[in-house]
Coordinates of C-alpha atoms and ligand atoms in Angstrom, one line a residue:
X1 CA -33.6 -30.6 43.1
X2 CA -34.8 -27.0 43.1
X3 CA -38.3 -26.3 41.7
X4 CA -38.0 -24.5 38.4
X5 CA -40.1 -21.3 38.3
X6 CA -42.0 -20.9 35.0
X7 CA -41.2 -17.5 33.5
X8 CA -43.8 -14.8 33.7
X9 CA -44.9 -14.2 30.1
X10 CA -45.3 -10.6 28.8
X11 CA -47.7 -10.1 25.9
X12 CA -46.1 -9.3 22.5
X13 CA -46.0 -5.8 21.3
X14 CA -48.2 -5.3 18.2
X15 CA -46.3 -5.8 15.0
X16 CA -45.9 -2.6 13.0
X17 CA -46.7 -4.7 9.9
X18 CA -48.1 -8.2 9.6
X19 CA -45.4 -10.7 10.6
X20 CA -43.7 -12.4 9.0
X21 CA -41.5 -9.9 7.2
X22 CA -39.8 -11.3 4.1
X23 CA -36.5 -10.2 2.6
X24 CA -35.9 -9.8 -1.1
X25 CA -35.4 -13.5 -1.5
X26 CA -38.6 -14.2 0.4
X27 CA -36.9 -15.5 3.5
X28 CA -38.8 -14.7 6.8
X29 CA -37.0 -13.4 9.9
X30 CA -37.2 -16.2 12.5
X31 CA -33.9 -16.3 14.5
X32 CA -31.9 -13.7 16.4
X33 CA -28.3 -14.3 17.4
X34 CA -27.6 -11.9 20.1
X35 CA -23.9 -11.3 21.0
X36 CA -23.5 -10.2 24.6
X37 CA -19.7 -9.7 24.6
X38 CA -16.8 -9.7 22.1
X39 CA -14.2 -11.0 24.6
X40 CA -13.3 -14.7 25.2
X41 CA -11.1 -16.7 27.5
X42 CA -10.1 -19.0 24.6
X43 CA -8.1 -18.1 21.5
X44 CA -9.4 -20.7 19.1
X45 CA -7.0 -20.6 16.1
X46 CA -9.9 -20.5 13.7
X47 CA -11.8 -17.6 15.4
X48 CA -9.5 -15.4 17.6
X49 CA -5.9 -16.3 16.7
X50 CA -3.7 -14.9 19.5
X51 CA -1.4 -13.1 16.9
X52 CA -4.4 -10.9 16.0
X53 CA -6.4 -10.9 19.3
X54 CA -3.4 -10.2 21.6
X55 CA -3.1 -8.3 24.9
X56 CA -3.5 -4.9 23.2
X57 CA -6.5 -5.8 21.0
X58 CA -9.1 -3.0 21.2
X59 CA -12.1 -5.0 22.6
X60 CA -15.3 -3.1 23.3
X61 CA -15.2 -1.3 26.6
X62 CA -18.0 -2.1 29.0
X63 CA -19.6 1.3 28.2
X64 CA -19.7 0.5 24.5
X65 CA -21.6 -2.8 25.0
X66 CA -25.4 -2.9 24.9
X67 CA -27.1 -2.9 28.3
X68 CA -29.5 -5.7 29.2
X69 CA -32.4 -3.1 28.9
X70 CA -31.3 -2.4 25.3
X71 CA -31.0 -6.1 24.5
X72 CA -34.5 -6.8 25.8
X73 CA -35.9 -3.9 23.7
X74 CA -34.2 -5.3 20.6
X75 CA -35.6 -8.8 21.4
X76 CA -39.1 -7.3 21.8
X77 CA -38.8 -5.6 18.4
X78 CA -37.6 -8.8 16.7
X79 CA -40.4 -10.8 18.4
X80 CA -42.9 -8.4 16.8
X81 CA -41.5 -9.2 13.4
X82 CA -41.7 -13.0 13.7
X83 CA -38.6 -14.1 15.6
X84 CA -39.3 -17.2 17.6
X85 CA -35.8 -18.1 18.8
X86 CA -33.0 -16.1 20.4
X87 CA -29.5 -17.6 20.6
X88 CA -27.2 -15.8 23.1
X89 CA -23.6 -15.9 21.9
X90 CA -20.4 -13.9 21.8
X91 CA -17.3 -14.0 22.2
X92 CA -17.8 -16.1 25.3
X93 CA -21.3 -15.2 26.6
X94 CA -20.6 -16.6 30.2
X95 CA -18.0 -13.8 30.6
X96 CA -20.8 -11.3 30.6
X97 CA -21.6 -10.5 34.2
X98 CA -25.2 -11.3 35.3
X99 CA -26.1 -13.2 32.2
X100 CA -28.8 -15.1 34.1
X101 CA -30.7 -11.8 34.6
X102 CA -30.8 -11.3 30.8
X103 CA -31.9 -15.0 30.2
X104 CA -34.7 -14.5 32.7
X105 CA -35.9 -11.3 31.0
X106 CA -35.7 -12.8 27.5
X107 CA -37.4 -16.0 28.6
X108 CA -40.3 -13.9 29.7
X109 CA -40.9 -12.6 26.2
X110 CA -43.7 -13.9 23.9
X111 CA -43.5 -14.4 20.2
X112 CA -45.9 -12.8 17.7
X113 CA -47.9 -16.1 17.9
X114 CA -48.2 -15.8 21.6
X115 CA -45.8 -18.6 22.4
X116 CA -42.9 -18.4 24.9
X117 CA -39.7 -17.2 23.2
X118 CA -37.2 -20.1 22.7
X119 CA -33.9 -19.1 24.4
X120 CA -30.7 -20.9 23.5
X121 CA -27.0 -20.4 24.4
X122 CA -23.8 -21.2 22.7
X123 CA -20.7 -21.4 24.9
X124 CA -17.3 -22.9 25.0
X125 CA -18.4 -24.7 28.2
X126 CA -15.4 -23.6 30.3
X127 CA -17.6 -21.7 32.8
X128 CA -20.7 -23.8 32.5
X129 CA -20.4 -26.2 35.4
X130 CA -20.9 -23.5 38.0
X131 CA -23.6 -21.7 36.0
X132 CA -25.8 -24.4 34.4
X133 CA -28.3 -24.7 37.3
X134 CA -28.8 -20.9 37.6
X135 CA -29.2 -20.5 33.8
X136 CA -31.8 -23.3 33.9
X137 CA -33.6 -21.6 36.8
X138 CA -33.5 -18.3 34.9
X139 CA -35.4 -20.0 32.0
X140 CA -32.8 -21.3 29.6
X141 CA -34.0 -24.5 28.1
X142 CA -31.1 -25.7 25.9
X143 CA -27.4 -25.2 25.4
X144 CA -24.8 -25.8 22.6
X145 CA -21.3 -26.4 23.8
X146 CA -18.3 -26.0 21.4
X147 CA -15.7 -28.7 21.8
X148 CA -13.1 -29.6 19.1
X149 CA -11.3 -32.6 20.6
X150 CA -11.3 -35.2 23.3
X151 CA -7.6 -35.4 23.4
X152 CA -6.1 -32.7 25.8
X153 CA -3.2 -31.8 23.5
X154 CA -5.3 -31.3 20.4
X155 CA -7.9 -29.4 22.4
X156 CA -5.3 -27.1 24.0
X157 CA -3.6 -26.5 20.7
X158 CA -6.8 -25.7 18.8
X159 CA -8.5 -23.6 21.5
X160 CA -5.2 -22.1 22.6
X161 CA -6.0 -22.6 26.3
X162 CA -4.4 -24.3 29.3
X163 CA -7.7 -25.8 30.4
X164 CA -8.2 -29.6 30.1
X165 CA -11.0 -31.2 28.2
X166 CA -12.4 -32.5 31.5
X167 CA -13.4 -28.9 32.4
X168 CA -15.7 -28.7 29.3
X169 CA -17.0 -32.3 29.9
X170 CA -17.9 -31.2 33.5
X171 CA -19.8 -28.3 32.1
X172 CA -21.7 -30.6 29.7
X173 CA -22.5 -33.0 32.5
X174 CA -23.7 -30.1 34.7
X175 CA -26.0 -28.9 31.9
X176 CA -27.6 -32.3 31.6
X177 CA -27.9 -32.6 35.4
X178 CA -29.6 -29.2 35.5
X179 CA -32.2 -30.4 33.0
X180 CA -31.1 -28.4 30.0
X181 CA -32.3 -30.3 26.9
X182 CA -31.2 -30.8 24.3
X183 CA -27.5 -30.4 25.1
X184 CA -25.6 -30.3 21.8
X185 CA -21.9 -30.3 21.1
X186 CA -20.5 -28.4 18.1
X187 CA -17.1 -29.4 16.6
X188 CA -15.3 -27.4 13.9
X189 CA -13.1 -29.7 11.9
X190 CA -9.9 -28.3 10.4
X191 CA -8.0 -30.6 8.0
X192 CA -4.7 -31.9 9.5
X193 CA -5.4 -30.3 12.9
X194 CA -8.3 -32.2 14.6
X195 CA -9.6 -34.6 11.9
X196 CA -8.1 -37.4 14.0
X197 CA -10.6 -36.5 16.7
X198 CA -13.8 -37.3 14.7
X199 CA -14.0 -40.9 15.8
X200 CA -12.9 -40.3 19.5
X201 CA -15.6 -37.6 19.8
X202 CA -18.3 -39.9 18.3
X203 CA -17.2 -42.7 20.6
X204 CA -17.4 -40.4 23.6
X205 CA -20.9 -39.0 23.0
X206 CA -22.6 -42.1 21.7
X207 CA -25.3 -43.2 24.0
X208 CA -25.3 -40.0 26.1
X209 CA -28.3 -38.1 24.7
X210 CA -25.9 -35.5 23.4
X211 CA -26.2 -34.7 19.7
X212 CA -22.7 -34.1 18.2
X213 CA -22.6 -31.8 15.2
X214 CA -19.6 -31.4 13.0
X215 CA -19.1 -28.0 11.3
X216 CA -17.0 -27.3 8.2
X217 CA -14.3 -24.8 8.9
X218 CA -15.6 -21.4 7.6
X219 CA -13.8 -18.3 6.2
X220 CA -15.4 -16.1 8.8
X221 CA -13.8 -12.8 10.0
X222 CA -11.0 -14.0 12.4
X223 CA -10.2 -17.2 10.5
X224 CA -7.0 -15.7 9.2
X225 CA -5.5 -19.1 8.2
X226 CA -8.5 -20.4 6.3
X227 CA -8.1 -21.7 2.8
X228 CA -10.0 -24.2 0.8
X229 CA -7.4 -26.8 1.6
X230 CA -8.1 -26.6 5.4
X231 CA -11.8 -27.6 4.9
X232 CA -12.8 -31.2 5.5
X233 CA -16.2 -31.3 3.9
X234 CA -19.3 -32.7 5.7
X235 CA -19.3 -35.6 3.3
X236 CA -15.7 -36.4 4.1
X237 CA -16.4 -36.1 7.9
X238 CA -19.4 -38.4 7.5
X239 CA -17.3 -41.0 5.7
X240 CA -14.9 -41.1 8.6
X241 CA -17.8 -41.5 11.1
X242 CA -19.3 -44.3 8.9
X243 CA -16.0 -46.1 8.8
X244 CA -16.9 -47.3 12.3
X245 CA -20.5 -46.3 12.9
X246 CA -23.3 -46.9 10.3
X247 CA -25.7 -43.9 10.2
X248 CA -29.3 -43.5 9.1
X249 CA -30.4 -40.1 7.7
X250 CA -33.2 -38.3 9.6
X251 CA -35.8 -35.8 8.3
X252 CA -34.8 -32.1 8.8
X253 CA -35.9 -30.6 12.2
X254 CA -37.4 -27.6 10.3
X255 CA -36.9 -25.7 7.0
X256 CA -34.1 -23.4 8.3
X257 CA -32.2 -26.0 10.2
X258 CA -28.4 -25.7 9.5
X259 CA -27.5 -29.3 10.4
X260 CA -28.3 -32.4 8.4
X261 CA -28.9 -35.1 11.1
X262 CA -28.3 -38.8 11.2
X263 CA -28.9 -41.4 13.9
X264 CA -26.7 -44.2 14.8
X265 CA -28.1 -47.4 13.1
X266 CA -28.2 -49.0 16.5
X267 CA -30.2 -46.1 17.9
X268 CA -27.4 -44.9 20.3
X269 CA -27.8 -41.2 19.5
X270 CA -27.4 -38.6 16.7
X271 CA -24.6 -37.0 14.7
X272 CA -25.2 -33.9 12.6
X273 CA -23.2 -32.2 9.8
X274 CA -23.2 -28.5 9.1
X275 CA -22.0 -28.1 5.5
X276 CA -21.8 -24.3 5.4
X277 CA -19.0 -24.4 2.7
X278 CA -19.8 -27.4 0.6
X279 CA -23.6 -27.2 0.6
X280 CA -24.5 -23.6 1.6
X281 CA -28.0 -23.1 3.0
X282 CA -28.5 -19.4 2.3
X283 CA -31.8 -20.1 0.6
X284 CA -33.3 -21.0 4.0
X285 CA -31.4 -18.5 6.1
X286 CA -33.8 -16.8 8.5
X287 CA -31.1 -15.5 10.9
X288 CA -30.3 -11.9 12.0
X289 CA -27.4 -11.1 14.2
X290 CA -26.9 -8.2 16.6
X291 CA -23.3 -7.6 17.8
X292 CA -22.4 -6.7 21.4
X293 CA -22.2 -3.0 20.4
X294 CA -25.6 -2.9 18.8
X295 CA -25.0 -3.3 15.1
X296 CA -27.4 -5.4 13.1
X297 CA -25.9 -7.8 10.6
X298 CA -28.1 -9.7 8.1
X299 CA -25.3 -12.2 7.3
X300 CA -22.4 -13.8 9.1
X301 CA -20.2 -12.6 6.3
X302 CA -21.5 -9.0 6.1
X303 CA -18.9 -6.3 5.8
X304 CA -20.9 -3.7 7.7
X305 CA -23.8 -3.5 10.0
X306 CA -26.7 -1.1 10.7
X307 CA -26.3 0.8 13.9
X308 CA -29.4 0.2 16.1
X309 CA -28.3 2.7 18.8
X310 CA -30.4 5.6 17.4
X311 CA -33.5 3.6 18.2
X312 CA -32.3 2.4 21.7
X313 CA -32.7 5.5 23.7
X314 CA -35.4 5.5 26.5
X315 CA -37.5 8.0 24.6
X316 CA -37.7 5.8 21.4
X317 CA -40.7 3.5 21.3
X318 CA -40.0 -0.2 20.6
X319 CA -42.4 0.1 17.6
X320 CA -39.9 2.6 15.9
X321 CA -37.1 0.1 16.3
X322 CA -39.3 -2.7 14.9
X323 CA -40.1 -0.5 11.9
X324 CA -36.3 0.1 11.3
X325 CA -35.6 -3.6 11.5
X326 CA -38.5 -4.4 9.2
X327 CA -37.1 -1.9 6.6
X328 CA -33.6 -3.4 6.8
X329 CA -34.8 -7.0 6.6
X330 CA -37.0 -6.2 3.6
X331 CA -34.0 -4.9 1.7
X332 CA -31.8 -8.0 2.6
X333 CA -30.3 -9.9 -0.3
X334 CA -27.3 -11.6 1.5
X335 CA -26.2 -15.1 0.3
X336 CA -22.5 -14.9 0.8
X337 CA -21.9 -18.7 1.0
X338 CA -23.6 -19.3 -2.3
X339 CA -21.5 -16.6 -3.9
X340 CA -18.3 -17.4 -1.9
X341 CA -16.0 -18.4 -4.8
X342 CA -16.8 -15.1 -6.6
X343 CA -16.7 -12.7 -3.6
X344 CA -13.8 -14.1 -1.6
X345 CA -11.3 -11.8 -3.3
X346 CA -13.5 -8.7 -3.7
X347 CA -11.8 -8.2 -7.0
X348 CA -8.5 -7.1 -5.5
X349 CA -6.9 -10.3 -4.5
X350 CA -7.3 -9.3 -0.8
X351 CA -9.4 -11.4 1.5
X352 CA -13.1 -10.3 1.7
X353 CA -13.2 -8.2 4.9
X354 CA -16.1 -9.7 6.8
X355 CA -17.0 -8.7 10.4
X356 CA -15.1 -10.8 13.0
X357 CA -17.1 -13.8 14.2
X358 CA -16.3 -13.1 17.9
X359 CA -18.0 -9.7 17.7
X360 CA -21.1 -10.7 15.8
X361 CA -21.5 -14.2 17.3
X362 CA -21.6 -17.6 15.7
Ligands
SAM401 N1 -17.6 -18.8 22.5 C1 -18.8 -19.5 22.2 C2 -18.4 -20.9 21.6 O1 -17.3 -21.1 21.2 O2 -19.3 -21.7 21.6 C3 -19.8 -18.8 21.4 C4 -19.3 -18.0 20.2 S1 -18.4 -18.9 18.9 C5 -18.0 -17.6 17.8 C6 -19.8 -19.7 18.2 C7 -19.5 -20.9 17.3 O3 -18.8 -20.4 16.2 C8 -18.6 -22.0 17.9 O4 -19.3 -23.2 17.9 C9 -17.4 -22.0 17.1 O5 -16.9 -23.3 17.0 C10 -17.9 -21.5 15.8 N2 -16.9 -20.9 14.9 C11 -16.0 -19.9 15.2 N3 -15.1 -19.8 14.2 C12 -15.5 -20.6 13.2 C13 -15.0 -21.0 11.9 N4 -13.9 -20.3 11.4 N5 -15.6 -21.9 11.2 C14 -16.7 -22.6 11.7 N6 -17.2 -22.3 12.9 C15 -16.6 -21.4 13.7
SF4_402 FE1 -13.9 -18.0 21.9 FE2 -15.9 -19.3 20.9 FE3 -14.2 -18.0 19.3 FE4 -13.3 -20.1 20.5 S1 -15.0 -20.0 19.0 S2 -12.3 -18.1 20.4 S3 -14.4 -20.1 22.4 S4 -15.6 -17.1 20.8
SF4_403 FE1 -27.1 -16.9 6.0 FE2 -25.1 -15.4 5.2 FE3 -24.6 -17.8 6.1 FE4 -25.9 -17.5 3.7 S1 -23.8 -16.9 4.3 S2 -26.5 -18.9 5.4 S3 -27.1 -15.7 4.1 S4 -25.5 -16.1 7.3

């Protein structure tokens, strides 16, 4: 096994104001989701349906995407304001060439408290087998892999790909072998599409050290076929799991954790439930998102972002960017999921036009 180099830590920049910065609902800024690309090699029907994201879809050109230098500058500014964790996402982040270089640079950052920045990655796993070791060597510590079925036919239908499930399982195994920990698996459940996969997934991952988390199907931008009827609630999913495997509730990992976790009664692993629709957690939402083209979104369901590019030029000090971020976060009042039933139709009967998930990152 290769020796894993510890990242060289860079001291934090001084915060322009005392961290933590609070929004109008007194929520601190703790997490950054950084989208590195808006393209994907899958066309999951709940995220990038092929009818919408076809061959002529106007994805960002490479020149429109943030450079790694700009991303690192953004990360430093967020660190100054209290961010402790950066999740790299997309689109499919492993399609971004040289991602290991970015991971290495982000892993070298320090939080406002002087701790190493916690770097995580969310991926569809299709390209992970060949990259897990290099990502680990670059300083990645953990990974979340999205996988919606164990059965090939259901997986291929839902992710709209020709790849077999084995390809994703190989990626998961490689991540474990490389020492990434924890490795989590996220599964979106859509009623009538993959609810028959709940038990096969639990059976597969029991006893493997991999925490499986079920996510309620959300009405994010891109989920064009979403309706209330397509949502299987976390409570319903848990009932299916408990029909075969008794579960015991665990204490939350931290206040802003999105998943409610359970362990198998026989101690053979964990299962989590993310109830974004049926039990929204806006009250504890400490997440900011930056899209691959440098827009700041303060909610997954925002309709518009704040363009950060004016602060990303070489001549602009990182402190000025931090100050702009502080001002924007201080004005934040988002709580879409809590207001969902009112805002869904924006008063016109038309769907509420939120930013597409694949641009802003899950
Ligand atoms: N491509 C990577 C992946 O699939 O893991 C990263 C980006 S993807 C947008 C991040 C997460 O968003 C995935 O776990 C995916 O399942 C989830 N997601 C996308 N659309 C969703 C929806 N309509 N409801 C719930 N989760 C969704
Ligand atoms: Fe791609 Fe991830 Fe969206 Fe699926 S969920 S289409 S893998 S970005
Ligand atoms: Fe956070 Fe917006 Fe989701 Fe609420 S709806 S939890 S504010 S991202």
